[in-house]
């Protein structure tokens, strides 16, 4: 982020990425890129700030509300803008944002698409594309364009996810700007809210722009709820089933300026709270929003299919989860692990619905919550182990504030092998990195594969060490 709405530029995060530029293959930032909101000079400043690292590698982005969203009258004649069919600009399909806000300052996605174009071929929806980064397939969506079942973007996502060759890229990462799961009270249920006692009572219910000032008439009839809870409910009803069906490894988002790591989540799981409301959400008509009863069920921990376990690094290490040398491990989760990484520089969004207690989040599906500036690195160590590290950038020491792994079974004959017995210690072999991804307000950064030989040598050494010391034991907490 540069300045305008959210303060000073994120110099520290950009410096940290620049320091790693020689070892980075690609970077990905998912939405709210420069916060220029219509000021070309801010785009110029932003591009100069990121040039030391972004000019040296492929830099992938997708648009957020501050690049794309604008009043409906600006989109008249385009898909979702009152015309009913996709309009065209220079031969390219144009899709209106569904929220009708003014967050882009009139940019409507044009500067970000022209200044930072994505890979081709791609979807007709700007910001929706597939990128292959070594053993990782990255699927990008545009949360600022209609993603409901049957929409052009939903149809493309289904096809794109279904065509991934898991023997070539065993890891599938999915990203969009607005979260499909986030601890936020923005758009919470109004049931039981006391306006005299709750100083955030104003956050309850759907959030839409006022009628008029570019949002009027037929063009405004299908404006969607832009609140965090409202968007997450529609995401879980329409997009999350695709993530489950196509076995997506992890789903990333930004928008909320916070770092949140969640459980492996499935909203259709019995006990998720909204499992019995998903069909009702899918059936919402033009201009209709999820009701208060549905909103009141959002955020239940019953949607957690699995949770990570704490694995200590060596003998004598602390047994206390999350403290001392060690890592969290998601052991072959059968649902995507959800991560919000929105704290690369813009001021924090402290709108947790559940609050903090003793520094820890009381949200039932949250595994870690941090209001720290930083970005996420992801290392694909092999086809069975993926490592994630959240690095701070404010103090400048690059400390790893959160580390976790996702494991999967090896690919055999073009498919996934079944879970075996007695092989629960496989993550102890993890060491080094050959494909690193960094995420800042979304940003992935991939380390060059030149380190692959040394990485596998370290893996073999780690296996010998850990089997000898621990006998493969783990601390299941």
Short mmCIF file of C-alpha atoms in Angstrom, two decimals:
data_model
loop_
_atom_site.label_atom_id
_atom_site.label_comp_id
_atom_site.label_asym_id
_atom_site.label_seq_id
_atom_site.Cartn_x
_atom_site.Cartn_y
_atom_site.Cartn_z
CA UNK A 1 0.00 0.00 0.00
CA UNK A 2 1.10 3.57 -0.57
CA UNK A 3 -0.78 6.43 1.06
CA UNK A 4 -4.18 8.12 0.58
CA UNK A 5 -6.66 6.05 2.64
CA UNK A 6 -4.38 3.92 4.80
CA UNK A 7 -1.38 6.01 5.75
CA UNK A 8 2.26 5.88 4.68
CA UNK A 9 3.75 3.48 2.13
CA UNK A 10 4.84 -0.02 3.15
CA UNK A 11 8.55 0.66 2.70
CA UNK A 12 9.64 -2.02 5.17
CA UNK A 13 7.77 -4.85 3.47
CA UNK A 14 9.11 -3.83 0.07
CA UNK A 15 12.66 -3.64 1.47
CA UNK A 16 12.31 -7.14 2.91
CA UNK A 17 11.20 -8.50 -0.46
CA UNK A 18 13.99 -6.62 -2.23
CA UNK A 19 16.54 -8.26 0.06
CA UNK A 20 15.31 -11.64 -1.20
CA UNK A 21 15.00 -10.62 -4.86
CA UNK A 22 17.92 -12.72 -6.09
CA UNK A 23 16.28 -15.84 -4.71
CA UNK A 24 12.71 -15.13 -5.80
CA UNK A 25 11.05 -16.58 -8.89
CA UNK A 26 7.62 -14.96 -8.68
CA UNK A 27 5.43 -12.85 -6.44
CA UNK A 28 1.67 -12.65 -6.01
CA UNK A 29 -0.34 -9.89 -4.38
CA UNK A 30 -4.09 -10.45 -4.11
CA UNK A 31 -5.88 -7.14 -4.20
CA UNK A 32 -5.66 -3.62 -2.79
CA UNK A 33 -2.43 -3.10 -4.65
CA UNK A 34 -1.49 0.59 -4.51
CA UNK A 35 -4.55 2.30 -2.98
CA UNK A 36 -4.16 4.93 -5.69
CA UNK A 37 -7.97 5.22 -5.96
CA UNK A 38 -7.82 7.26 -9.13
CA UNK A 39 -4.57 9.18 -8.59
CA UNK A 40 -2.00 8.29 -11.25
CA UNK A 41 0.82 9.89 -9.24
CA UNK A 42 0.23 7.35 -6.48
CA UNK A 43 0.52 4.51 -8.99
CA UNK A 44 3.85 6.06 -10.10
CA UNK A 45 5.09 6.16 -6.51
CA UNK A 46 3.95 2.61 -5.85
CA UNK A 47 5.64 1.18 -8.93
CA UNK A 48 8.87 2.94 -7.99
CA UNK A 49 8.75 1.50 -4.46
CA UNK A 50 8.32 -2.10 -5.65
CA UNK A 51 10.66 -1.84 -8.67
CA UNK A 52 13.80 -3.20 -6.91
CA UNK A 53 12.15 -6.62 -6.59
CA UNK A 54 9.06 -6.57 -8.84
CA UNK A 55 11.08 -5.65 -11.92
CA UNK A 56 13.29 -8.70 -11.43
CA UNK A 57 10.59 -11.39 -11.40
CA UNK A 58 7.03 -12.20 -12.53
CA UNK A 59 4.68 -10.16 -10.35
CA UNK A 60 1.12 -11.51 -10.24
CA UNK A 61 -1.83 -9.56 -8.87
CA UNK A 62 -5.58 -9.69 -8.81
CA UNK A 63 -7.86 -6.73 -8.13
CA UNK A 64 -9.41 -5.77 -4.82
CA UNK A 65 -12.14 -3.30 -4.02
CA UNK A 66 -9.66 -0.40 -4.15
CA UNK A 67 -8.84 -1.25 -7.78
CA UNK A 68 -12.23 -2.36 -9.07
CA UNK A 69 -15.35 -1.18 -7.24
CA UNK A 70 -17.37 1.80 -8.42
CA UNK A 71 -20.96 3.03 -8.71
CA UNK A 72 -23.35 1.14 -10.97
CA UNK A 73 -23.95 3.96 -13.42
CA UNK A 74 -20.30 3.65 -14.48
CA UNK A 75 -20.91 0.03 -15.46
CA UNK A 76 -24.22 0.44 -17.32
CA UNK A 77 -24.35 -1.89 -20.29
CA UNK A 78 -21.84 -4.31 -18.80
CA UNK A 79 -22.48 -7.64 -17.08
CA UNK A 80 -24.03 -6.98 -13.69
CA UNK A 81 -24.30 -3.30 -14.40
CA UNK A 82 -27.91 -3.23 -15.43
CA UNK A 83 -27.46 -4.35 -19.02
CA UNK A 84 -27.64 -8.04 -18.22
CA UNK A 85 -24.92 -9.08 -20.67
CA UNK A 86 -21.20 -8.51 -20.76
CA UNK A 87 -20.17 -5.31 -22.43
CA UNK A 88 -16.87 -4.93 -24.22
CA UNK A 89 -14.04 -2.45 -24.16
CA UNK A 90 -11.40 -2.84 -26.84
CA UNK A 91 -12.66 -6.35 -27.53
CA UNK A 92 -12.38 -7.40 -23.88
CA UNK A 93 -15.42 -8.42 -21.85
CA UNK A 94 -16.21 -6.01 -19.02
CA UNK A 95 -17.90 -7.15 -15.80
CA UNK A 96 -19.38 -4.76 -13.27
CA UNK A 97 -18.50 -5.08 -9.62
CA UNK A 98 -21.48 -6.39 -7.61
CA UNK A 99 -21.10 -4.04 -4.64
CA UNK A 100 -21.59 -0.56 -6.10
CA UNK A 101 -19.08 1.12 -3.83
CA UNK A 102 -16.68 3.93 -4.69
CA UNK A 103 -13.52 2.34 -3.33
CA UNK A 104 -11.56 2.43 -6.61
CA UNK A 105 -12.08 6.16 -7.08
CA UNK A 106 -13.33 5.47 -10.59
CA UNK A 107 -10.45 3.20 -11.69
CA UNK A 108 -12.84 0.30 -12.39
CA UNK A 109 -9.90 -2.10 -12.65
CA UNK A 110 -8.31 -0.40 -15.66
CA UNK A 111 -4.95 0.84 -14.27
CA UNK A 112 -4.11 -2.40 -12.45
CA UNK A 113 -4.94 -4.48 -15.52
CA UNK A 114 -2.85 -2.29 -17.81
CA UNK A 115 0.09 -1.63 -15.50
CA UNK A 116 0.31 -5.15 -14.02
CA UNK A 117 -1.23 -7.53 -16.59
CA UNK A 118 -1.77 -11.14 -15.58
CA UNK A 119 -0.76 -14.36 -17.36
CA UNK A 120 -2.50 -15.52 -20.51
CA UNK A 121 -4.55 -17.35 -21.55
CA UNK A 122 -6.94 -16.48 -18.73
CA UNK A 123 -10.61 -16.08 -17.97
CA UNK A 124 -12.54 -13.24 -19.57
CA UNK A 125 -12.94 -11.98 -15.99
CA UNK A 126 -9.97 -9.72 -15.19
CA UNK A 127 -7.84 -11.10 -12.38
CA UNK A 128 -9.08 -14.68 -12.82
CA UNK A 129 -6.30 -16.90 -14.16
CA UNK A 130 -4.12 -19.94 -13.54
CA UNK A 131 -0.37 -19.71 -12.97
CA UNK A 132 1.95 -22.70 -12.59
CA UNK A 133 4.86 -22.04 -10.22
CA UNK A 134 7.04 -25.14 -10.09
CA UNK A 135 5.05 -27.80 -8.17
CA UNK A 136 2.29 -25.31 -7.33
CA UNK A 137 -0.76 -24.36 -9.35
CA UNK A 138 -2.08 -20.97 -8.30
CA UNK A 139 -5.71 -20.25 -9.15
CA UNK A 140 -6.68 -16.59 -8.87
CA UNK A 141 -10.25 -15.29 -8.73
CA UNK A 142 -11.70 -11.79 -8.77
CA UNK A 143 -13.94 -11.37 -5.73
CA UNK A 144 -15.10 -8.02 -7.17
CA UNK A 145 -16.97 -9.78 -9.99
CA UNK A 146 -20.03 -12.01 -9.60
CA UNK A 147 -18.92 -15.49 -8.46
CA UNK A 148 -22.31 -17.05 -7.80
CA UNK A 149 -23.11 -20.49 -9.16
CA UNK A 150 -23.57 -20.38 -12.94
CA UNK A 151 -21.91 -16.98 -13.39
CA UNK A 152 -19.11 -16.73 -16.01
CA UNK A 153 -16.47 -16.61 -13.28
CA UNK A 154 -17.92 -19.58 -11.37
CA UNK A 155 -18.08 -21.63 -14.58
CA UNK A 156 -14.50 -20.77 -15.42
CA UNK A 157 -13.27 -21.57 -11.89
CA UNK A 158 -14.95 -24.99 -12.03
CA UNK A 159 -13.28 -25.76 -15.35
CA UNK A 160 -9.89 -24.38 -14.31
CA UNK A 161 -9.77 -26.30 -11.02
CA UNK A 162 -10.98 -29.47 -12.70
CA UNK A 163 -8.26 -29.41 -15.36
CA UNK A 164 -5.24 -29.27 -13.02
CA UNK A 165 -2.76 -32.12 -13.46
CA UNK A 166 -1.97 -33.13 -9.88
CA UNK A 167 0.92 -35.34 -11.02
CA UNK A 168 2.62 -32.22 -12.33
CA UNK A 169 1.54 -29.78 -9.62
CA UNK A 170 0.47 -31.66 -6.48
CA UNK A 171 -0.17 -28.41 -4.62
CA UNK A 172 -3.14 -26.17 -5.50
CA UNK A 173 -3.37 -22.75 -3.89
CA UNK A 174 -6.44 -20.57 -4.38
CA UNK A 175 -6.58 -16.82 -3.79
CA UNK A 176 -8.99 -13.91 -3.99
CA UNK A 177 -9.12 -10.53 -2.35
CA UNK A 178 -12.16 -10.79 -0.05
CA UNK A 179 -12.09 -13.67 2.45
CA UNK A 180 -14.37 -16.67 2.29
CA UNK A 181 -13.68 -17.14 6.00
CA UNK A 182 -12.66 -14.39 8.40
CA UNK A 183 -13.28 -13.41 12.00
CA UNK A 184 -15.06 -10.09 11.58
CA UNK A 185 -18.13 -8.38 12.99
CA UNK A 186 -18.66 -6.35 9.80
CA UNK A 187 -22.08 -7.59 8.68
CA UNK A 188 -22.81 -9.67 11.78
CA UNK A 189 -26.36 -10.60 12.76
CA UNK A 190 -28.46 -7.87 14.35
CA UNK A 191 -30.21 -10.40 16.57
CA UNK A 192 -29.69 -9.42 20.22
CA UNK A 193 -27.68 -6.30 19.36
CA UNK A 194 -28.35 -3.55 21.89
CA UNK A 195 -27.59 -0.16 20.39
CA UNK A 196 -27.22 1.33 23.86
CA UNK A 197 -24.69 -1.25 25.08
CA UNK A 198 -22.84 -2.38 21.95
CA UNK A 199 -20.52 0.36 20.69
CA UNK A 200 -20.19 -1.57 17.42
CA UNK A 201 -23.89 -2.10 16.89
CA UNK A 202 -23.55 -0.19 13.63
CA UNK A 203 -21.60 -3.10 12.13
CA UNK A 204 -24.57 -5.49 12.10
CA UNK A 205 -26.61 -6.31 8.99
CA UNK A 206 -25.94 -5.99 5.24
CA UNK A 207 -23.69 -3.19 3.99
CA UNK A 208 -24.68 -1.48 0.75
CA UNK A 209 -24.08 2.00 -0.66
CA UNK A 210 -26.91 4.52 -0.34
CA UNK A 211 -29.41 4.70 -3.18
CA UNK A 212 -28.55 7.48 -5.57
CA UNK A 213 -25.23 9.10 -6.50
CA UNK A 214 -24.67 6.63 -9.31
CA UNK A 215 -26.56 3.76 -7.69
CA UNK A 216 -30.15 4.20 -8.76
CA UNK A 217 -32.81 2.68 -10.99
CA UNK A 218 -32.61 -0.78 -12.52
CA UNK A 219 -28.82 -0.70 -12.47
CA UNK A 220 -28.86 -0.80 -8.66
CA UNK A 221 -31.38 -3.64 -8.35
CA UNK A 222 -28.79 -6.37 -7.86
CA UNK A 223 -26.22 -4.65 -5.63
CA UNK A 224 -24.79 -7.25 -3.25
CA UNK A 225 -23.94 -7.07 0.44
CA UNK A 226 -20.31 -5.93 0.70
CA UNK A 227 -19.87 -6.73 4.40
CA UNK A 228 -17.28 -9.30 5.48
CA UNK A 229 -19.93 -11.72 6.74
CA UNK A 230 -22.18 -11.19 3.74
CA UNK A 231 -19.40 -11.88 1.23
CA UNK A 232 -18.09 -14.86 3.24
CA UNK A 233 -21.55 -16.44 3.33
CA UNK A 234 -21.91 -16.19 -0.46
CA UNK A 235 -18.32 -17.39 -0.96
CA UNK A 236 -18.97 -20.43 1.24
CA UNK A 237 -22.23 -21.22 -0.55
CA UNK A 238 -20.96 -20.81 -4.12
CA UNK A 239 -17.15 -21.10 -4.29
CA UNK A 240 -16.18 -23.29 -1.35
CA UNK A 241 -17.92 -26.38 -2.81
CA UNK A 242 -15.53 -26.07 -5.79
CA UNK A 243 -12.54 -25.95 -3.43
CA UNK A 244 -13.76 -29.13 -1.74
CA UNK A 245 -14.60 -30.95 -4.96
CA UNK A 246 -11.22 -30.19 -6.54
CA UNK A 247 -9.17 -30.80 -3.37
CA UNK A 248 -7.61 -27.34 -3.07
CA UNK A 249 -4.73 -27.28 -0.58
CA UNK A 250 -5.15 -23.80 0.88
CA UNK A 251 -7.19 -20.68 0.24
CA UNK A 252 -5.71 -17.20 0.75
CA UNK A 253 -7.28 -13.77 1.04
CA UNK A 254 -6.57 -10.23 2.19
CA UNK A 255 -9.01 -7.30 2.54
CA UNK A 256 -8.99 -7.40 6.35
CA UNK A 257 -5.68 -5.98 7.53
CA UNK A 258 -4.75 -8.79 9.87
CA UNK A 259 -3.04 -12.18 9.83
CA UNK A 260 -5.42 -15.05 10.56
CA UNK A 261 -4.76 -18.76 10.16
CA UNK A 262 -7.78 -21.01 10.41
CA UNK A 263 -8.54 -24.71 10.62
CA UNK A 264 -9.10 -26.88 7.54
CA UNK A 265 -12.67 -25.78 6.92
CA UNK A 266 -15.80 -27.05 5.15
CA UNK A 267 -18.97 -24.95 5.51
CA UNK A 268 -21.10 -27.92 4.41
CA UNK A 269 -19.92 -30.00 7.37
CA UNK A 270 -22.65 -30.73 9.90
CA UNK A 271 -22.19 -28.37 12.81
CA UNK A 272 -20.66 -25.51 10.79
CA UNK A 273 -23.68 -23.41 11.66
CA UNK A 274 -24.53 -22.46 8.11
CA UNK A 275 -24.59 -26.01 6.72
CA UNK A 276 -28.41 -25.96 6.78
CA UNK A 277 -28.49 -22.42 5.32
CA UNK A 278 -26.31 -22.91 2.23
CA UNK A 279 -29.19 -23.69 -0.14
CA UNK A 280 -31.05 -20.65 1.13
CA UNK A 281 -28.03 -18.47 0.36
CA UNK A 282 -27.71 -19.93 -3.13
CA UNK A 283 -31.37 -19.17 -3.77
CA UNK A 284 -31.08 -15.45 -2.96
CA UNK A 285 -32.50 -13.35 -5.75
CA UNK A 286 -31.43 -9.95 -7.13
CA UNK A 287 -30.81 -7.50 -4.32
CA UNK A 288 -31.62 -10.08 -1.61
CA UNK A 289 -29.31 -10.64 1.35
CA UNK A 290 -28.73 -13.35 3.92
CA UNK A 291 -31.10 -12.89 6.85
CA UNK A 292 -30.15 -12.35 10.48
CA UNK A 293 -30.75 -15.98 11.42
CA UNK A 294 -28.23 -17.11 8.79
CA UNK A 295 -25.73 -14.48 9.89
CA UNK A 296 -26.08 -15.58 13.50
CA UNK A 297 -24.82 -19.04 12.49
CA UNK A 298 -21.68 -17.75 10.79
CA UNK A 299 -18.37 -18.57 12.43
CA UNK A 300 -19.17 -21.81 14.22
CA UNK A 301 -16.15 -24.08 14.86
CA UNK A 302 -18.14 -27.13 13.73
CA UNK A 303 -16.97 -26.39 10.19
CA UNK A 304 -13.44 -27.45 11.13
CA UNK A 305 -12.70 -30.75 9.39
CA UNK A 306 -9.29 -30.97 11.03
CA UNK A 307 -6.94 -28.91 13.15
CA UNK A 308 -3.15 -28.73 13.21
CA UNK A 309 -1.01 -30.54 15.73
CA UNK A 310 2.04 -29.05 17.45
CA UNK A 311 5.34 -30.74 16.59
CA UNK A 312 8.43 -29.89 18.61
CA UNK A 313 11.78 -29.38 16.91
CA UNK A 314 14.04 -31.35 19.20
CA UNK A 315 14.45 -33.26 22.48
CA UNK A 316 13.65 -31.22 25.55
CA UNK A 317 11.65 -28.67 23.59
CA UNK A 318 8.59 -27.22 25.24
CA UNK A 319 5.40 -29.22 25.06
CA UNK A 320 3.28 -26.05 25.18
CA UNK A 321 1.54 -25.63 21.80
CA UNK A 322 2.72 -22.60 19.88
CA UNK A 323 5.72 -21.83 22.10
CA UNK A 324 9.37 -22.79 21.84
CA UNK A 325 10.97 -24.31 18.75
CA UNK A 326 8.39 -26.18 16.72
CA UNK A 327 5.73 -25.94 14.06
CA UNK A 328 2.04 -26.52 13.54
CA UNK A 329 1.23 -29.37 11.15
CA UNK A 330 -1.98 -29.94 9.21
CA UNK A 331 -1.73 -33.68 8.63
CA UNK A 332 -3.27 -34.44 5.20
CA UNK A 333 -6.33 -32.24 5.76
CA UNK A 334 -9.43 -33.17 3.79
CA UNK A 335 -10.52 -29.55 3.37
CA UNK A 336 -8.68 -26.35 2.41
CA UNK A 337 -6.70 -24.56 5.10
CA UNK A 338 -7.83 -20.91 5.20
CA UNK A 339 -5.38 -18.05 5.71
CA UNK A 340 -5.99 -14.29 5.71
CA UNK A 341 -2.79 -12.34 5.02
CA UNK A 342 -3.70 -8.68 4.87
CA UNK A 343 -1.05 -6.97 6.99
CA UNK A 344 1.74 -6.04 4.59
CA UNK A 345 1.55 -2.35 5.38
CA UNK A 346 -1.90 -0.76 5.56
CA UNK A 347 -3.20 0.06 9.04
CA UNK A 348 -4.80 -2.83 10.87
CA UNK A 349 -8.49 -3.74 10.66
CA UNK A 350 -9.43 -4.57 14.25
CA UNK A 351 -13.01 -5.74 13.79
CA UNK A 352 -12.86 -9.21 15.29
CA UNK A 353 -16.29 -10.55 16.18
CA UNK A 354 -14.90 -12.76 18.92
CA UNK A 355 -12.28 -10.53 20.49
CA UNK A 356 -8.88 -11.25 21.98
CA UNK A 357 -8.35 -12.87 25.35
CA UNK A 358 -4.86 -12.81 26.79
CA UNK A 359 -3.49 -12.06 23.35
CA UNK A 360 -5.15 -15.10 21.77
CA UNK A 361 -8.18 -15.15 19.57
CA UNK A 362 -11.34 -16.67 21.03
CA UNK A 363 -12.68 -17.38 17.54
CA UNK A 364 -13.49 -21.09 17.43
CA UNK A 365 -12.10 -21.79 13.95
CA UNK A 366 -9.01 -19.55 14.30
CA UNK A 367 -5.63 -21.13 14.98
CA UNK A 368 -3.58 -17.91 14.98
CA UNK A 369 -4.41 -14.20 14.86
CA UNK A 370 -1.75 -11.49 14.68
CA UNK A 371 -1.79 -7.75 14.24
CA UNK A 372 1.75 -7.60 12.94
CA UNK A 373 3.08 -6.24 9.66
CA UNK A 374 4.53 -8.98 7.48
CA UNK A 375 4.16 -11.39 4.60
CA UNK A 376 3.86 -15.13 4.14
CA UNK A 377 6.47 -17.41 2.58
CA UNK A 378 5.50 -20.82 1.28
CA UNK A 379 8.07 -23.50 0.51
CA UNK A 380 7.09 -26.57 -1.50
CA UNK A 381 9.66 -29.01 -0.19
CA UNK A 382 8.44 -31.96 -2.24
CA UNK A 383 5.11 -33.45 -3.34
CA UNK A 384 4.10 -34.28 0.23
CA UNK A 385 5.23 -31.30 2.34
CA UNK A 386 4.37 -27.61 2.06
CA UNK A 387 5.82 -25.12 4.56
CA UNK A 388 4.42 -21.68 5.42
CA UNK A 389 6.16 -18.93 7.39
CA UNK A 390 4.73 -15.55 8.35
CA UNK A 391 7.61 -13.06 8.62
CA UNK A 392 7.42 -9.70 10.36
CA UNK A 393 8.60 -6.58 8.54
CA UNK A 394 7.98 -3.70 10.95
CA UNK A 395 10.96 -4.21 13.29
CA UNK A 396 13.18 -5.31 10.46
CA UNK A 397 14.59 -8.50 11.99
CA UNK A 398 12.52 -10.77 9.74
CA UNK A 399 11.41 -12.95 12.65
CA UNK A 400 9.18 -15.92 11.84
CA UNK A 401 6.00 -15.20 13.80
CA UNK A 402 4.05 -18.26 12.65
CA UNK A 403 5.19 -21.46 10.98
CA UNK A 404 3.01 -24.30 9.79
CA UNK A 405 3.07 -27.23 7.39
CA UNK A 406 0.47 -28.93 5.23
CA UNK A 407 1.14 -32.53 4.27
CA UNK A 408 -0.45 -34.75 1.65
CA UNK A 409 -0.06 -38.30 0.41
CA UNK A 410 2.27 -38.93 -2.51
CA UNK A 411 0.78 -38.95 -5.98
CA UNK A 412 0.66 -42.43 -7.50
CA UNK A 413 -0.54 -43.25 -10.99
CA UNK A 414 -2.16 -39.89 -11.51
CA UNK A 415 -4.22 -39.99 -8.32
CA UNK A 416 -3.91 -39.65 -4.58
CA UNK A 417 -2.95 -42.68 -2.53
CA UNK A 418 -5.03 -43.48 0.53
CA UNK A 419 -3.79 -42.52 3.98
CA UNK A 420 -1.48 -45.16 5.37
CA UNK A 421 -1.07 -46.40 8.91
CA UNK A 422 1.99 -45.72 11.00
CA UNK A 423 3.41 -42.96 8.86
CA UNK A 424 2.48 -39.99 11.03
CA UNK A 425 6.04 -38.67 11.48
CA UNK A 426 6.77 -37.88 7.83
CA UNK A 427 6.86 -34.11 8.41
CA UNK A 428 9.94 -34.45 10.57
CA UNK A 429 11.90 -34.83 7.35
CA UNK A 430 11.06 -31.30 6.26
CA UNK A 431 13.99 -28.92 5.88
CA UNK A 432 15.24 -26.31 3.47
CA UNK A 433 13.23 -24.95 0.57
CA UNK A 434 13.20 -25.15 -3.19
CA UNK A 435 10.02 -23.24 -4.04
CA UNK A 436 9.25 -20.42 -1.65
CA UNK A 437 6.19 -18.26 -1.87
CA UNK A 438 5.73 -15.01 0.02
CA UNK A 439 2.38 -13.35 0.53
CA UNK A 440 1.95 -9.66 1.40
CA UNK A 441 -1.57 -8.14 1.83
CA UNK A 442 -1.23 -10.91 -0.29
CA UNK A 443 2.10 -11.79 -1.87
CA UNK A 444 3.62 -15.05 -2.78
CA UNK A 445 7.32 -15.25 -3.45
CA UNK A 446 8.86 -18.38 -4.97
CA UNK A 447 12.52 -19.25 -4.31
CA UNK A 448 14.53 -20.44 -7.25
CA UNK A 449 14.78 -24.17 -7.66
CA UNK A 450 18.60 -23.92 -7.77
CA UNK A 451 18.49 -24.92 -4.08
CA UNK A 452 16.69 -28.19 -4.72
CA UNK A 453 19.73 -30.47 -4.41
CA UNK A 454 20.84 -29.06 -1.08
CA UNK A 455 17.24 -29.06 0.14
CA UNK A 456 16.81 -32.76 -0.45
CA UNK A 457 20.18 -33.47 1.15
CA UNK A 458 18.95 -31.64 4.23
CA UNK A 459 15.70 -33.58 4.10
CA UNK A 460 17.57 -36.89 4.17
CA UNK A 461 19.77 -35.73 7.05
CA UNK A 462 16.73 -34.47 8.97
CA UNK A 463 15.01 -37.83 8.53
CA UNK A 464 17.96 -39.67 10.06
CA UNK A 465 18.21 -37.20 12.94
CA UNK A 466 14.56 -37.21 13.84
CA UNK A 467 14.04 -40.93 13.62
CA UNK A 468 17.06 -41.48 15.83
CA UNK A 469 16.14 -38.88 18.41
CA UNK A 470 12.38 -39.10 18.54
CA UNK A 471 11.50 -42.41 17.00
CA UNK A 472 9.04 -40.48 14.87
CA UNK A 473 7.04 -39.34 17.90
CA UNK A 474 4.91 -36.22 17.74
CA UNK A 475 2.99 -34.23 20.30
CA UNK A 476 -0.68 -34.49 19.41
CA UNK A 477 -2.36 -31.68 21.32
#
